[in-house]
XYZ file of C-alpha atoms in Angstrom:
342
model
C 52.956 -61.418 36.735
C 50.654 -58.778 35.718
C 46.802 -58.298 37.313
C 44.179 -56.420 35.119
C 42.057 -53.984 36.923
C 38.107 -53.388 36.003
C 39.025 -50.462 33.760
C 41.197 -52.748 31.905
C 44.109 -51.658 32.693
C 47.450 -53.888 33.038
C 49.124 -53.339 36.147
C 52.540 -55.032 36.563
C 54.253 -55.329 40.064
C 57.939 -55.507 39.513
C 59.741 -58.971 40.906
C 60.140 -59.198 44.946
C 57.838 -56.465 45.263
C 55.375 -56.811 48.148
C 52.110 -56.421 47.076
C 50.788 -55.845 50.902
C 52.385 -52.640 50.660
C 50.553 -51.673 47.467
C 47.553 -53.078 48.803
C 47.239 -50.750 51.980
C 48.363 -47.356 49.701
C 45.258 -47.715 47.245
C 42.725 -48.818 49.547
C 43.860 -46.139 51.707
C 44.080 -43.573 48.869
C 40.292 -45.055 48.344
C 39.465 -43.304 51.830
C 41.249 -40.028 51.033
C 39.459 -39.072 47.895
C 35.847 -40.534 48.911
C 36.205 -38.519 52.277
C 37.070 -35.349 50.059
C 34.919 -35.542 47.842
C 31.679 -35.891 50.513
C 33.404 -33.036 52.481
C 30.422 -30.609 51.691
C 27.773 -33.158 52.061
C 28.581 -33.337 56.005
C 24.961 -32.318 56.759
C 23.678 -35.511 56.516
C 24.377 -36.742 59.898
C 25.902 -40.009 58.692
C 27.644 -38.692 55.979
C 29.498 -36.779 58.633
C 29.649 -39.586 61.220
C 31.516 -41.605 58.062
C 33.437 -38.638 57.787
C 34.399 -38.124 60.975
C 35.462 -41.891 60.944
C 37.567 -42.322 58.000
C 39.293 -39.401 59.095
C 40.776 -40.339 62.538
C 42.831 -42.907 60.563
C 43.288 -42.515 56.691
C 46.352 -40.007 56.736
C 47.431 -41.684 59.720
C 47.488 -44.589 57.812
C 49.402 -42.798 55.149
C 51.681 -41.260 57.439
C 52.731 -44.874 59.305
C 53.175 -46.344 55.838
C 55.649 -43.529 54.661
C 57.591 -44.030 57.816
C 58.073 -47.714 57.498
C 59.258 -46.967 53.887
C 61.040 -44.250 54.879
C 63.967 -46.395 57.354
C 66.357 -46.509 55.006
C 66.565 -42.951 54.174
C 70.022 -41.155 54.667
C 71.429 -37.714 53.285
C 73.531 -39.959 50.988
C 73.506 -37.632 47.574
C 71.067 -40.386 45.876
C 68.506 -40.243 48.193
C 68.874 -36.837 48.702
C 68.323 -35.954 45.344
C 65.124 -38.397 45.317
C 63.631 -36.291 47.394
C 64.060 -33.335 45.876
C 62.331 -34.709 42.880
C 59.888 -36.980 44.671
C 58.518 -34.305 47.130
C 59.902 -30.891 46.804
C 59.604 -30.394 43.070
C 55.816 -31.881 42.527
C 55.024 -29.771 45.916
C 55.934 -26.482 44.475
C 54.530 -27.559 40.769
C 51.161 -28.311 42.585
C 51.351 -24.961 44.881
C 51.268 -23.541 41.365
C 48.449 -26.168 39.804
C 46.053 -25.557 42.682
C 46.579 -21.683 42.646
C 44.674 -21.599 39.093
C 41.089 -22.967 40.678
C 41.494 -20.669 43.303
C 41.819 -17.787 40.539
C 38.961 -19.143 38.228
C 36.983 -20.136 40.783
C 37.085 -17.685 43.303
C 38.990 -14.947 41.497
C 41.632 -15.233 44.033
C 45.538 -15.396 43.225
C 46.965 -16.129 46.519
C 50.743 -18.253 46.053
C 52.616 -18.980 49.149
C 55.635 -21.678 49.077
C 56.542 -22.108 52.605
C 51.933 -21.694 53.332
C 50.780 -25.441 51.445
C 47.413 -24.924 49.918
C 45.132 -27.717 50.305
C 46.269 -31.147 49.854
C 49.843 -30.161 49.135
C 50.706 -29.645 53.110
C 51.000 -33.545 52.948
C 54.178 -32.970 50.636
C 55.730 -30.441 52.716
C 55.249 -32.234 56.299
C 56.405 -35.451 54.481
C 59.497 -33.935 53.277
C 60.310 -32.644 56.696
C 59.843 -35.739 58.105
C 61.984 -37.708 56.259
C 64.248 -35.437 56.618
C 64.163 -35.924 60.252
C 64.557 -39.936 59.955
C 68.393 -39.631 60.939
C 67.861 -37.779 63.870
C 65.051 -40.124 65.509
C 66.626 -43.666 64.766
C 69.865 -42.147 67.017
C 67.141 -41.681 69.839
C 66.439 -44.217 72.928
C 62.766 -43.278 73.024
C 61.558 -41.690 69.708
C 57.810 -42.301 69.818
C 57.807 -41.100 73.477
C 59.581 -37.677 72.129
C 57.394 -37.731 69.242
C 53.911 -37.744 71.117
C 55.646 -35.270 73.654
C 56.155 -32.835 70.834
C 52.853 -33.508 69.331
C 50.981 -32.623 72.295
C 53.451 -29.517 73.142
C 52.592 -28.419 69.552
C 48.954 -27.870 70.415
C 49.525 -25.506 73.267
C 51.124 -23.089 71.011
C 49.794 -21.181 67.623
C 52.196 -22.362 65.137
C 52.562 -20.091 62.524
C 51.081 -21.511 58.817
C 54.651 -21.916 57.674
C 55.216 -25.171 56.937
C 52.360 -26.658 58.002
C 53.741 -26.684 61.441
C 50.749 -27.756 63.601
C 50.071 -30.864 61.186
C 53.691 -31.453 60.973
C 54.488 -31.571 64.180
C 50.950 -33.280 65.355
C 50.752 -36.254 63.047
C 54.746 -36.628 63.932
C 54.214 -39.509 66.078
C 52.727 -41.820 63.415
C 56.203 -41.195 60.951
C 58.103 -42.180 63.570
C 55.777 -44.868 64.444
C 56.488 -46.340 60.784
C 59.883 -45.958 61.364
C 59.816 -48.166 64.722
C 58.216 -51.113 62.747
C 59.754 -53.922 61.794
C 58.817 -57.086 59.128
C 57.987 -58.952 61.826
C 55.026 -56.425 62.848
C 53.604 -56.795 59.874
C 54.011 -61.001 60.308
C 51.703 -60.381 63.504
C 48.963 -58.912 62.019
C 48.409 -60.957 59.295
C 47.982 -63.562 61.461
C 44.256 -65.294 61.536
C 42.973 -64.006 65.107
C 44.427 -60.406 64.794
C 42.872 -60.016 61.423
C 39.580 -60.880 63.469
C 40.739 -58.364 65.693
C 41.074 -55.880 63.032
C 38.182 -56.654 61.882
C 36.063 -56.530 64.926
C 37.972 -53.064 66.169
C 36.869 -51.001 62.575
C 33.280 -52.053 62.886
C 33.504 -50.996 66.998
C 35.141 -47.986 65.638
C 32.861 -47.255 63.081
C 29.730 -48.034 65.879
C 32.264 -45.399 68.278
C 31.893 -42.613 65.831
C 28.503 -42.793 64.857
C 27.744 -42.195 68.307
C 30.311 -39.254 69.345
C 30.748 -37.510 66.156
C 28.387 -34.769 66.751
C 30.419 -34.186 69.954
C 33.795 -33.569 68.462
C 34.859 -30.812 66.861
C 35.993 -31.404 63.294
C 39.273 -28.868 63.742
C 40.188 -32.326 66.414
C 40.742 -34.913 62.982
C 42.348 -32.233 61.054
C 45.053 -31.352 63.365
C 45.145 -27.703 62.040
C 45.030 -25.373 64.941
C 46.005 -25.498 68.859
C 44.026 -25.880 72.042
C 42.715 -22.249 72.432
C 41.735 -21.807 68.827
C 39.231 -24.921 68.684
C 38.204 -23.644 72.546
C 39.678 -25.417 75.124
C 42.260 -25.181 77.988
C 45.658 -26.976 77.278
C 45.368 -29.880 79.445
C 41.693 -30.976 77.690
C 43.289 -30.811 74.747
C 46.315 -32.826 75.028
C 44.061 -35.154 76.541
C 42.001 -35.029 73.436
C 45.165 -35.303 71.125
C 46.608 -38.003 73.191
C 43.193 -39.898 72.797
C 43.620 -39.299 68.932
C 46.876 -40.923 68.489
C 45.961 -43.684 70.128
C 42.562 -43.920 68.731
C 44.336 -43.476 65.092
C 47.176 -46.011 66.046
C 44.441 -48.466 66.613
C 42.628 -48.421 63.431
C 45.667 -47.747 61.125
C 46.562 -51.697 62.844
C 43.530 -52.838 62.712
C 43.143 -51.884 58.703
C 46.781 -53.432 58.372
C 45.226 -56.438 59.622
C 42.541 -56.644 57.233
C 44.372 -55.818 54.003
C 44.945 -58.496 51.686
C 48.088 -59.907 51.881
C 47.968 -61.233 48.480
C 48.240 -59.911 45.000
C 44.951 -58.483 44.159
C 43.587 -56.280 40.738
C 44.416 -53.118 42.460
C 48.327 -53.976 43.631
C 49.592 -52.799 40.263
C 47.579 -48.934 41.216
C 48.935 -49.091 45.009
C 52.272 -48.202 43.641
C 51.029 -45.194 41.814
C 48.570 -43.367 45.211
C 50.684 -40.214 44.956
C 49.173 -39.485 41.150
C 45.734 -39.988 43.079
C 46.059 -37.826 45.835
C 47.452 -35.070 43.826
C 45.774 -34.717 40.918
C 42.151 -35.590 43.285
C 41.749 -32.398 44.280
C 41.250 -30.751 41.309
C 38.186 -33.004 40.453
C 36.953 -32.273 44.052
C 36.758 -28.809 43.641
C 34.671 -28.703 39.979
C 32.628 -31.427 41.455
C 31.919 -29.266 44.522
C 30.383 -27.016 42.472
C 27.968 -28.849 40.809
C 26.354 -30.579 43.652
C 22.619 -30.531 43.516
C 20.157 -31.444 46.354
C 20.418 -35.400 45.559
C 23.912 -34.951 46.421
C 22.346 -33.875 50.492
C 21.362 -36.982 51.066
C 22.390 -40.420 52.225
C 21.868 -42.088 48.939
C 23.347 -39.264 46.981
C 26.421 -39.031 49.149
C 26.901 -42.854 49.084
C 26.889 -42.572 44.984
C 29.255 -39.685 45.600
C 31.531 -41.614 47.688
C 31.480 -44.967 45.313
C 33.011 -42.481 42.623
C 35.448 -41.352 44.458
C 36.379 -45.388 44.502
C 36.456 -45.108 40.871
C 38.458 -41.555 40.502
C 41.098 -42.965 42.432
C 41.307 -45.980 40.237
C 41.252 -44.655 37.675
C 43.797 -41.600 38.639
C 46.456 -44.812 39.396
C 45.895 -46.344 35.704
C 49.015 -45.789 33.340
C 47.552 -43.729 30.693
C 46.913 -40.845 33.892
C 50.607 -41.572 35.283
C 52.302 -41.008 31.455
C 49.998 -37.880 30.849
C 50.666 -36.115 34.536
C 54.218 -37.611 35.057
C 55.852 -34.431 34.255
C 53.960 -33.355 37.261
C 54.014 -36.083 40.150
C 57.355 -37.411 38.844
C 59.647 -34.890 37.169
C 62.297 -35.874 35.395
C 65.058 -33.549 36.948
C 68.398 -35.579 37.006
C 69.110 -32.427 34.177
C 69.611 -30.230 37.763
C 72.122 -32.264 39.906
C 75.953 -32.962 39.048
C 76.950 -36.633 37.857
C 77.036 -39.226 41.160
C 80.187 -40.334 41.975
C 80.635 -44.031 42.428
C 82.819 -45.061 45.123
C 86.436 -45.972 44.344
């Protein structure tokens, strides 16, 4: 069945595909290039109170729904090799892509591989967590390990390598994705919990309008430890504990919202990773050119509605066959022939 989105563009879900999946990814992705895109608009005290918001739970939300797609995954040589070419190729093709802005830009050439510029520390800390899956489904208490290593992580400066303080602070929700089960999913799409949902984002939303001149931003990006954002270790693993479960929260209670059904923007769902990548180079021309509308709450709320549309329209098939070579490299030219099983 195929579903034609307002740019008029087919989108066709393959058979037995869930489209609740799809659903959650592109509204999600939505969130990720709006909030990017308003980044340097933050002075308008809403703007950053929506900011603020959206970010407690968007990559989060990302994170959870990688997990739960992620249980299968084994160091089998297929899967393996998938993410090579899924995650490790398009991360160091995009080190390389983003370097060039920098240089024209800012006349700065600065290339680290194992240092991920920008959005591309996603791709790293994703690759290292799946690469961890193994290891946590043999434990008896994952998430409790998890959370215990995310809150150890901000007592320490973690070197840039790797992206070690995101990787290791946004660890519990991967491993929260990997807990969950169909029947999770069942819950929440039943009628009173998607009240709930719905009833715990606009209390959320009401939440951070309130505090988010309190909290430091360096808190939603989960970028540096206690002492650097100025606080004593036990304050701050209070603060980080209160952000998992703050973020756990609204990533269900958006579950519970999303349409269940198939919907004009399934078909782009399956396609978020061209949006998230290739976003960030529109973000940072469109930085530039901000004027003084852009500073204020109309202006930021037009700014934000086109980041709806980017992300659209960064989903759509002519986008995916022009940037595949990017996103989705063909490499199968790099491994030996798999062996089938006698």
């Amino acid at each position: 069945m195929s579903v034609t989105t307002p740019l008029r563009v087919s989108a066709r879900l393959p058979a037995g595909r869930d489209p609740f999946f799809d659903n959650a990814k592109f509204l999600a992705i939505t969130l990720v290039v709006s909030g990017h895109l308003v980044e340097d608009l933050r002075e308008v005290p809403a703007v950053h109170a929506a900011y603020f918001y959206v970010y407690l739970f968007h990559m989060p939300l990302f994170i959870v729904l990688s997990g739960y797609l992620s249980r299968n995954f084994t160091f089998s040589s297929g899967k393996a090799r998938r993410l090579i070419s899924a995650l490790a190729v398009p991360y160091v093709i995009f080190e390389l892509v983003y370097a060039l802005p920098r240089l024209v830009l800012y006349g700065k050439l600065d290339i680290s591989l194992l240092d991920p510029y920008y959005l591309t520390w996603f791709l790293m800390s994703l690759f290292l967590w799946r690469l961890s899956t193994p290891v946590w489904q043999q434990l008896r208490w994952p998430l409790a390990v998890a959370v215990a290593l995310s809150l150890l992580s901000g007592t320490s400066r973690l070197p840039d390598e790797l992206s070690m303080n995101r990787t290791l602070g946004l660890l519990p929700f991967y491993v929260l994705g990997l807990m969950l089960r169909p029947e999770h999913f069942e819950w929440l799409g039943q009628r009173r919990v998607r009240i709930a949902g719905a009833v715990t984002l606009a209390a959320g939303a009401v939440v951070a309008l309130v505090v988010h001149a309190r909290v430091k931003t360096e808190w939603i990006r989960w970028r540096h430890a206690n002492d650097a954002i100025g606080v004593d270790d036990l304050t701050g693993s209070l603060v980080r504990l209160a952000l998992l479960a703050s973020g756990a929260l609204l990533v269900a209670a958006f579950l519970a919202v999303t349409p269940s059904r198939r919907t004009w923007y399934s078909g782009l769902g399956m396609a978020t990773m061209y949006a998230y990548l290739l976003h960030g180079l529109v973000v940072k021309v469109a930085e530039r050119f901000y004027g003084d509308w852009a500073a204020t709450l109309p202006g930021a709320a037009a700014v934000a509605a086109c980041g709806v549309g980017l992300a659209a329209l960064l989903c759509t098939g002519p986008v995916r066959r022009m940037t595949r070579w990017a996103v989705e490299p063909g490499t199968s030219w790099a491994f030996t022939r798999l062996r089938r099983p006698a």
